[in-house]
Amino acid sequence: QVFPSQDPLDRADFNAVEYINALFPTEQSLANIDEVVNKIRLKIRRLDDNIRTVVRGQTNVGQDGRQALEEAQKAIQQLFGKIKDIKDKAEKSEQMVKEITRDIKQLDHAKRHLTTSITTLNHLHMLAGGVDSLEAMTRRRQYGEVANLLQGVVNVLEHFNKYMGIPQIRQLSERVKAAQNELGQQILADFEEAFPSQGTKRTGGASNVLRDACLVANVLDPRIKQEIIKKFIKQHLSEYLVLFQENQDVAWLDKIDRRYAWIKRQLVDYEEKYGRMFPAEWCMTERIAVEFCHVTRAELSKIMRTRAKEIEVKLLLFAIQRTTNFEGLLAKRFSGCTLADGTVKKPEVPPPSTNPFLEDESGAETDEIVMEKSDTDKPKKPKVPDNPFHGIVSKCFEPHLYVYIESQDKNLGELIDRFVADFKAQGPPKPNVDEGGAVLPSCADLFVYYKKCMVQCSQLSTGEPMIALTTIFQKYLREYAWKILSGNLPKTTSSSGGLTITSLLKEKEGSEVAKFTLEELCLICSILSTAEYCLATTQQLEEKLKEKVDASLMERINLTGEMDTFSVVISNSIQLLVQDLDAACDPALTAMSKMQWQNVEHVGDQSPYVTSVILHIKQNVPIIRDNLASTRKYFTQFCIKFANSFIPKFINHLFKCKPISMVGAEQLLLDTHSLKMVLLDLPSIGSQVVRKAPASYTKIVVKGMTRAEMILKVVMAPHEPPVVFVDNYIKLLSDCSTDTFQKILDMKGLKRSEQSSMLDLFRLRLPAPPPGGDSAGSLSLSAPTPEQESSRIRKLEKLIKKRL
């Protein structure tokens, strides 16, 4: 099948019998048989005509194709012939051009050789004359002319490198080298005469000659230039070595200013007298200053090793400050281009940081640290470009920085002792509800001092002394956490046992049951806020120390242990607050478990023990919330921990209420619902601004208190028939523990014989545990009331809804 067709004759499964039956379905239809036969014959004729036409057309196509192919072949043959003719003509043309240009090519080669010969002869003439002139001028010390001539002779001599095999050329090259050597020795002798190694400096006469000699030295071997520079600087600093010898009084650190004043005068004197003698690109002023720094560092290192016991902190810091100021002055005056020999290693640029611990390194001695959390969003000031002269002299103080570190250790120890004394003298911070829990001012003072120490030490050294300082920081962070924070947390006392049930039940609103006073609660919150502040700031301190220290030592800075210490203080503070409120509620729960619930005759308002619990919550929680306003997440942690402590304790006391009558169970259910509502409202209780409690806290309260409600609903359900009771228990509590079931049976007051049969039935009715799961702890939080439940439960639920 080539084209799609709807004709049944074209189908692959064509059946003649079915086709005929379709044409003549009945006997009456046979009357039209002649008409059908004529139609089929007409169709056959048309198909024959179509086939004939197609066959004839295909025959003509073949003939046309062969004819076109023959014509193409003829055209190709003609084209090939034309191309061959063109190629022959091109070869003839090329031969003709070669014959025409043969003589021109010979002339072109001759011209090029002649030009090269003339140029070489001119260079040779220039070289020979230049060498003669160079030798004559060298003898007459005409350095001004020699400088230009020598450079030209050297350039011309380069053209003869490939002709060194010719004796005359080689002889000229040797004369040039000899002239260069003679010039070098002569210039060195002239400088030695003008600036003798021994004796005073000569100030006049030869400055113009020496200036030209320096220009010649630029063309000569670089060794000559280096020798001139070395001898001049050595002679220039010879007076310094005499004036500041180790045995001189001015050589000690207290008079270090005189060293820098001397070199400043010498540099000014050099600029006036010799500034024009040396070429500007020699950077002689900077070279003198750099050599002075190297000499000074060596001299200071030697004298400090000798008199190490005399070094005091103030003296050391004075010397370092004056030295770093001098290094900064050098950076402003010079570019540092002569330091390329690697004598001074440029400090690596630390990565940019958004850490607000250190706002600006410049003026660090007078800056105050700003540790507010909002500073995190402030943009970092751009870093000052690195000083290439940093450490060129001050590096010598690094081996003696242990004196500075020991001093900081002593100062920080005294600072911590002062904090302890101030706390004892001033007492805990006064409770201020409006401002919330105040951070202890001593921690801000501590980190201000830390900042100053860190900035100062980073200016002195970014190597091992920074690691030693970090160790000191760690030591006093731990001491602050122990002595100031943990050491001042109120101590818990043993619970009093002199309270009777009657007094608990008759407890009035103004009575004090909480163990901690208002001042003690505020102190705990203040210590918690301080520990949270210290935790965040210690993390910033670690990041800033890593920025300051050398990259190779970065891994040795780790304040995780100190951050963990502050986390422990926070955890202990929250635990104290929870224990305090929890202990205040204990007598009320004890009173609940001691009540005679089987004697309760009617359901009334909430019981006195519930009122007592709510009173303690309303006393403590607003104080804690207001004092932890700045650290909201820790107030949420307090709420969660209290719920996790109070609710299981409430359920345990609930199990102790036995036996319970039906009315008693209704009263307990009402009390449980009241406590549930209070706990759900705990985070915002007593607050003018009502906030929605965190979902994590709400989930814990709903889960725990719903379990308590389900326990009471099971207790209220009739135990007959036993099967319905057991199924109802499993449905409401989903607790497969026989201990819990036993406790509920005790609450109902069933006899031991009844309990035994109930327990057997319970074990039989327990559902099979799902594979890989533990359904014992799962709760049915919204289980509907079963049909078997008594009408008393429904009435109780209506009563609760009315109260809401």
XYZ file of C-alpha atoms in Angstrom, residues 387-767:
381
model
C 53.148 49.399 54.169
C 56.112 47.860 52.277
C 58.427 48.968 55.096
C 56.327 47.344 57.836
C 58.596 45.247 60.051
C 61.847 46.326 58.401
C 63.062 47.540 61.845
C 60.282 46.523 64.230
C 60.836 42.838 63.441
C 63.693 42.906 65.951
C 61.233 43.462 68.809
C 59.270 40.273 68.105
C 61.517 37.905 70.166
C 60.967 40.186 73.189
C 57.185 40.503 72.898
C 56.829 37.853 75.611
C 57.297 40.801 78.008
C 54.221 42.427 76.468
C 52.227 39.173 76.587
C 53.135 38.614 80.255
C 52.102 42.186 81.012
C 48.713 41.665 79.325
C 48.286 38.437 81.299
C 48.888 40.336 84.524
C 46.643 43.252 83.500
C 43.790 40.958 82.527
C 44.120 39.055 85.800
C 43.834 42.346 87.686
C 40.885 43.357 85.488
C 38.983 40.143 86.325
C 39.722 40.618 90.033
C 38.418 44.181 89.792
C 35.240 42.906 88.105
C 34.723 40.427 90.960
C 35.333 43.116 93.583
C 33.000 45.592 91.842
C 30.253 42.973 91.647
C 30.570 42.223 95.355
C 30.622 45.926 96.222
C 27.814 47.074 93.927
C 25.740 43.909 94.143
C 23.562 42.493 91.360
C 22.069 44.892 88.801
C 18.853 46.561 89.893
C 15.720 45.077 88.276
C 14.490 47.364 85.536
C 11.503 46.029 83.675
C 11.517 48.814 81.103
C 15.051 48.139 79.874
C 14.917 44.354 80.121
C 17.732 42.185 81.446
C 20.797 44.409 81.371
C 24.111 42.972 80.173
C 26.747 43.276 82.896
C 28.915 46.310 82.043
C 32.067 44.379 82.935
C 31.826 42.203 79.794
C 31.839 45.267 77.520
C 34.894 46.565 79.410
C 36.587 43.189 78.927
C 36.066 43.155 75.163
C 37.093 46.811 74.819
C 40.384 45.834 76.465
C 40.611 42.755 74.230
C 40.213 44.932 71.156
C 42.956 47.317 72.212
C 45.291 44.414 72.966
C 44.551 42.715 69.650
C 45.055 45.858 67.571
C 48.240 46.729 69.442
C 49.678 43.224 69.128
C 48.770 42.991 65.423
C 50.776 46.161 64.867
C 53.714 44.617 66.709
C 53.546 41.154 65.156
C 51.141 38.847 63.333
C 53.111 35.693 64.134
C 53.590 33.619 67.283
C 52.920 36.532 69.702
C 49.358 36.691 68.334
C 48.949 32.992 69.143
C 50.271 33.616 72.671
C 47.869 36.544 73.078
C 44.994 34.329 71.868
C 45.876 31.814 74.608
C 45.694 34.634 77.183
C 42.325 35.700 75.762
C 41.037 32.129 76.096
C 42.235 31.898 79.707
C 40.414 35.035 80.831
C 37.266 34.316 78.837
C 36.992 31.096 80.842
C 37.770 32.927 84.090
C 35.115 35.526 83.313
C 32.592 32.776 82.643
C 33.482 31.000 85.891
C 34.097 33.863 88.324
C 31.704 36.561 87.100
C 28.880 34.590 85.488
C 28.667 31.067 86.933
C 30.081 32.187 90.281
C 27.279 34.719 90.807
C 24.349 32.513 89.843
C 22.038 32.084 92.881
C 22.376 28.744 94.649
C 19.324 26.491 94.937
C 18.232 25.401 98.442
C 16.579 22.196 99.526
C 12.809 22.179 99.299
C 10.962 22.959 102.504
C 8.809 20.197 103.885
C 6.881 22.059 106.574
C 3.847 22.826 104.444
C 0.575 21.009 105.160
C -2.067 20.104 102.614
C -4.527 22.447 104.281
C -2.164 25.390 104.042
C -1.478 24.636 100.393
C -5.123 24.418 99.517
C -5.865 27.638 101.403
C -2.917 29.459 99.860
C -3.685 33.104 99.316
C -2.688 35.243 96.389
C -0.033 37.287 98.121
C 1.945 34.376 99.522
C 5.521 33.726 98.388
C 6.358 30.181 97.330
C 9.024 30.861 94.652
C 12.494 30.296 96.053
C 14.202 33.120 94.131
C 13.427 36.747 94.915
C 12.735 39.316 92.203
C 16.361 40.498 92.412
C 17.655 36.951 92.043
C 15.463 36.293 89.003
C 16.691 39.528 87.414
C 20.294 38.544 88.207
C 19.883 35.135 86.514
C 18.372 36.811 83.432
C 21.150 39.404 83.418
C 23.825 36.686 83.586
C 22.049 34.783 80.795
C 21.960 37.922 78.586
C 25.630 38.606 79.386
C 26.615 35.031 78.476
C 24.700 35.316 75.192
C 26.481 38.614 74.441
C 29.862 37.043 75.274
C 29.084 34.030 73.085
C 28.321 36.192 70.030
C 31.267 38.523 70.666
C 33.702 35.643 71.200
C 32.752 34.304 67.782
C 33.463 37.735 66.275
C 36.747 37.875 68.205
C 37.822 34.512 66.728
C 37.078 35.714 63.188
C 38.978 38.952 63.721
C 41.992 37.150 65.222
C 42.100 34.876 62.163
C 42.090 37.969 59.956
C 44.989 39.515 61.858
C 47.273 36.500 62.212
C 49.506 35.063 59.493
C 47.715 32.671 57.153
C 49.992 29.796 58.183
C 48.922 30.159 61.853
C 45.201 30.650 61.228
C 44.276 27.052 62.075
C 45.777 27.382 65.570
C 43.174 29.974 66.574
C 40.126 28.194 67.952
C 37.790 29.669 70.584
C 35.179 26.912 70.337
C 35.888 25.736 73.900
C 35.243 29.213 75.298
C 32.028 29.555 73.273
C 30.927 26.189 74.673
C 31.642 27.503 78.186
C 29.288 30.455 77.648
C 26.701 28.068 76.174
C 26.916 26.029 79.404
C 26.332 29.212 81.456
C 23.254 29.976 79.321
C 21.959 26.430 79.745
C 22.547 26.511 83.520
C 20.752 29.857 83.811
C 17.704 28.586 81.932
C 17.738 25.417 84.046
C 17.770 27.499 87.247
C 14.756 29.501 86.076
C 12.924 26.289 85.176
C 13.788 24.612 88.479
C 12.625 27.657 90.417
C 9.200 27.792 88.785
C 8.939 24.010 88.814
C 9.716 23.842 92.529
C 7.183 26.593 93.221
C 4.490 24.452 91.584
C 5.474 21.234 93.415
C 3.453 21.885 96.606
C 0.312 22.516 94.567
C 0.774 19.232 92.646
C 1.409 17.421 95.931
C -1.821 18.891 97.267
C -3.653 17.657 94.167
C -2.427 14.089 94.690
C -3.395 14.145 98.408
C -6.993 15.264 97.866
C -9.840 12.732 98.420
C -11.135 12.654 94.867
C -13.594 9.834 95.561
C -15.468 12.158 97.960
C -16.004 15.037 95.488
C -19.753 15.505 95.173
C -20.137 18.148 92.460
C -18.113 19.873 89.724
C -17.299 23.499 90.489
C -14.771 26.084 89.382
C -11.085 25.231 89.116
C -9.507 23.708 92.205
C -7.266 25.696 94.612
C -4.127 23.889 93.472
C -4.734 25.102 89.892
C -5.121 28.656 91.192
C -1.815 28.228 93.056
C 0.035 27.013 89.929
C -1.389 29.858 87.839
C -0.387 32.360 90.553
C 3.237 31.219 90.494
C 3.327 31.279 86.702
C 1.925 34.830 86.665
C 4.501 35.875 89.264
C 7.602 34.456 87.562
C 7.014 34.348 83.812
C 6.383 38.105 83.149
C 9.561 38.979 85.089
C 11.604 36.453 83.093
C 10.030 37.524 79.783
C 10.706 41.223 80.352
C 14.293 40.582 81.445
C 14.951 38.342 78.423
C 13.340 40.723 75.925
C 16.652 41.155 74.091
C 17.228 37.391 73.792
C 13.817 36.115 72.783
C 15.052 32.713 71.652
C 16.267 31.877 75.168
C 12.894 32.826 76.654
C 11.358 30.356 74.185
C 13.860 27.737 75.390
C 12.812 28.462 78.986
C 9.140 27.948 78.085
C 9.872 24.684 76.263
C 12.023 23.321 79.098
C 9.406 24.259 81.691
C 6.682 22.531 79.671
C 8.852 19.422 79.272
C 9.446 19.388 83.036
C 6.019 20.377 84.378
C 3.694 18.286 82.169
C 5.286 14.836 82.879
C 5.358 15.762 86.582
C 1.678 16.741 86.434
C 0.786 13.413 84.771
C 2.761 11.489 87.422
C 0.848 13.298 90.169
C -2.362 12.598 88.251
C -1.658 8.869 88.517
C -1.295 9.302 92.292
C -4.891 10.568 92.543
C -6.656 7.308 93.439
C -9.326 6.229 93.728
C -11.298 8.779 91.700
C -15.047 8.987 91.519
C -16.857 9.978 88.361
C -17.466 13.508 89.656
C -13.836 13.728 90.830
C -12.619 12.734 87.356
C -14.837 15.426 85.836
C -13.357 18.018 88.208
C -9.800 16.860 87.350
C -10.572 17.048 83.642
C -11.832 20.584 84.120
C -8.670 21.477 86.081
C -6.474 19.851 83.414
C -8.154 21.879 80.692
C -7.635 25.091 82.692
C -3.920 24.292 83.097
C -3.676 23.505 79.386
C -5.108 26.913 78.470
C -2.738 28.665 80.883
C 0.284 26.777 79.518
C -0.668 27.581 75.921
C -0.811 31.246 76.925
C 2.410 31.001 78.994
C 4.785 32.957 76.641
C 2.514 36.046 76.643
C 0.836 35.708 80.069
C 0.488 39.046 81.823
C 1.692 40.919 78.741
C -0.136 43.829 77.147
C 1.075 42.717 73.730
C -0.374 39.305 72.918
C 1.917 37.262 70.702
C 1.247 33.902 69.202
C 3.221 31.229 71.027
C 5.990 29.493 69.032
C 4.754 26.420 67.173
C 7.438 24.191 68.753
C 6.208 25.139 72.248
C 2.514 24.814 71.385
C 3.089 21.333 69.979
C 4.711 20.147 73.235
C 1.908 21.551 75.421
C -0.904 20.198 73.237
C 0.710 16.771 73.038
C 1.382 16.480 76.797
C -1.848 17.951 78.161
C -3.997 16.076 75.642
C -2.472 12.899 77.016
C -3.524 13.956 80.521
C -7.062 14.645 79.275
C -7.240 11.260 77.546
C -6.126 9.521 80.762
C -9.009 11.146 82.640
C -11.466 10.308 79.855
C -10.450 6.670 80.096
C -10.877 6.804 83.892
C -14.363 8.266 83.449
C -15.434 5.550 80.997
C -17.363 2.606 82.538
C -15.298 -0.569 82.882
C -18.217 -2.742 81.869
C -18.137 -4.412 79.435
C -14.338 -4.959 79.798
C -13.720 -5.417 76.060
C -15.209 -2.019 75.256
C -13.200 -0.404 78.076
C -9.907 -1.930 76.886
C -10.575 -1.001 73.254
C -11.492 2.505 74.332
C -8.201 2.783 76.275
C -6.144 1.588 73.306
C -8.000 3.962 70.989
C -7.646 7.053 73.198
C -4.116 6.575 74.541
C -2.420 4.308 72.005
C -0.228 3.265 74.935
C 0.766 -0.400 74.899
C 2.402 -0.226 78.365
C 0.803 -2.480 80.978
C 2.160 -0.172 83.712
C 0.085 2.760 82.449
C -2.983 0.557 82.134
C -2.364 -0.708 85.688
C -2.207 2.893 86.981
C -5.513 3.747 85.308
C -7.135 0.706 86.862
C -5.825 1.863 90.252
C -7.300 5.323 89.622
C -10.678 3.734 88.919
C -10.415 1.879 92.231
C -10.960 -1.596 90.791
C -10.285 -4.624 92.953
C -7.220 -6.797 92.327
C -9.311 -9.647 90.918
C -10.986 -7.320 88.432
C -7.631 -5.773 87.563
C -6.119 -9.189 86.846
C -8.822 -10.130 84.338
C -8.607 -6.655 82.800
C -4.826 -6.966 82.360
C -5.189 -10.365 80.690
C -7.784 -8.979 78.327
C -5.575 -5.924 77.650
C -2.638 -8.131 76.633
C -4.896 -10.089 74.284
C -6.387 -6.974 72.680
C -3.044 -5.237 72.078
C -2.530 -4.560 68.348
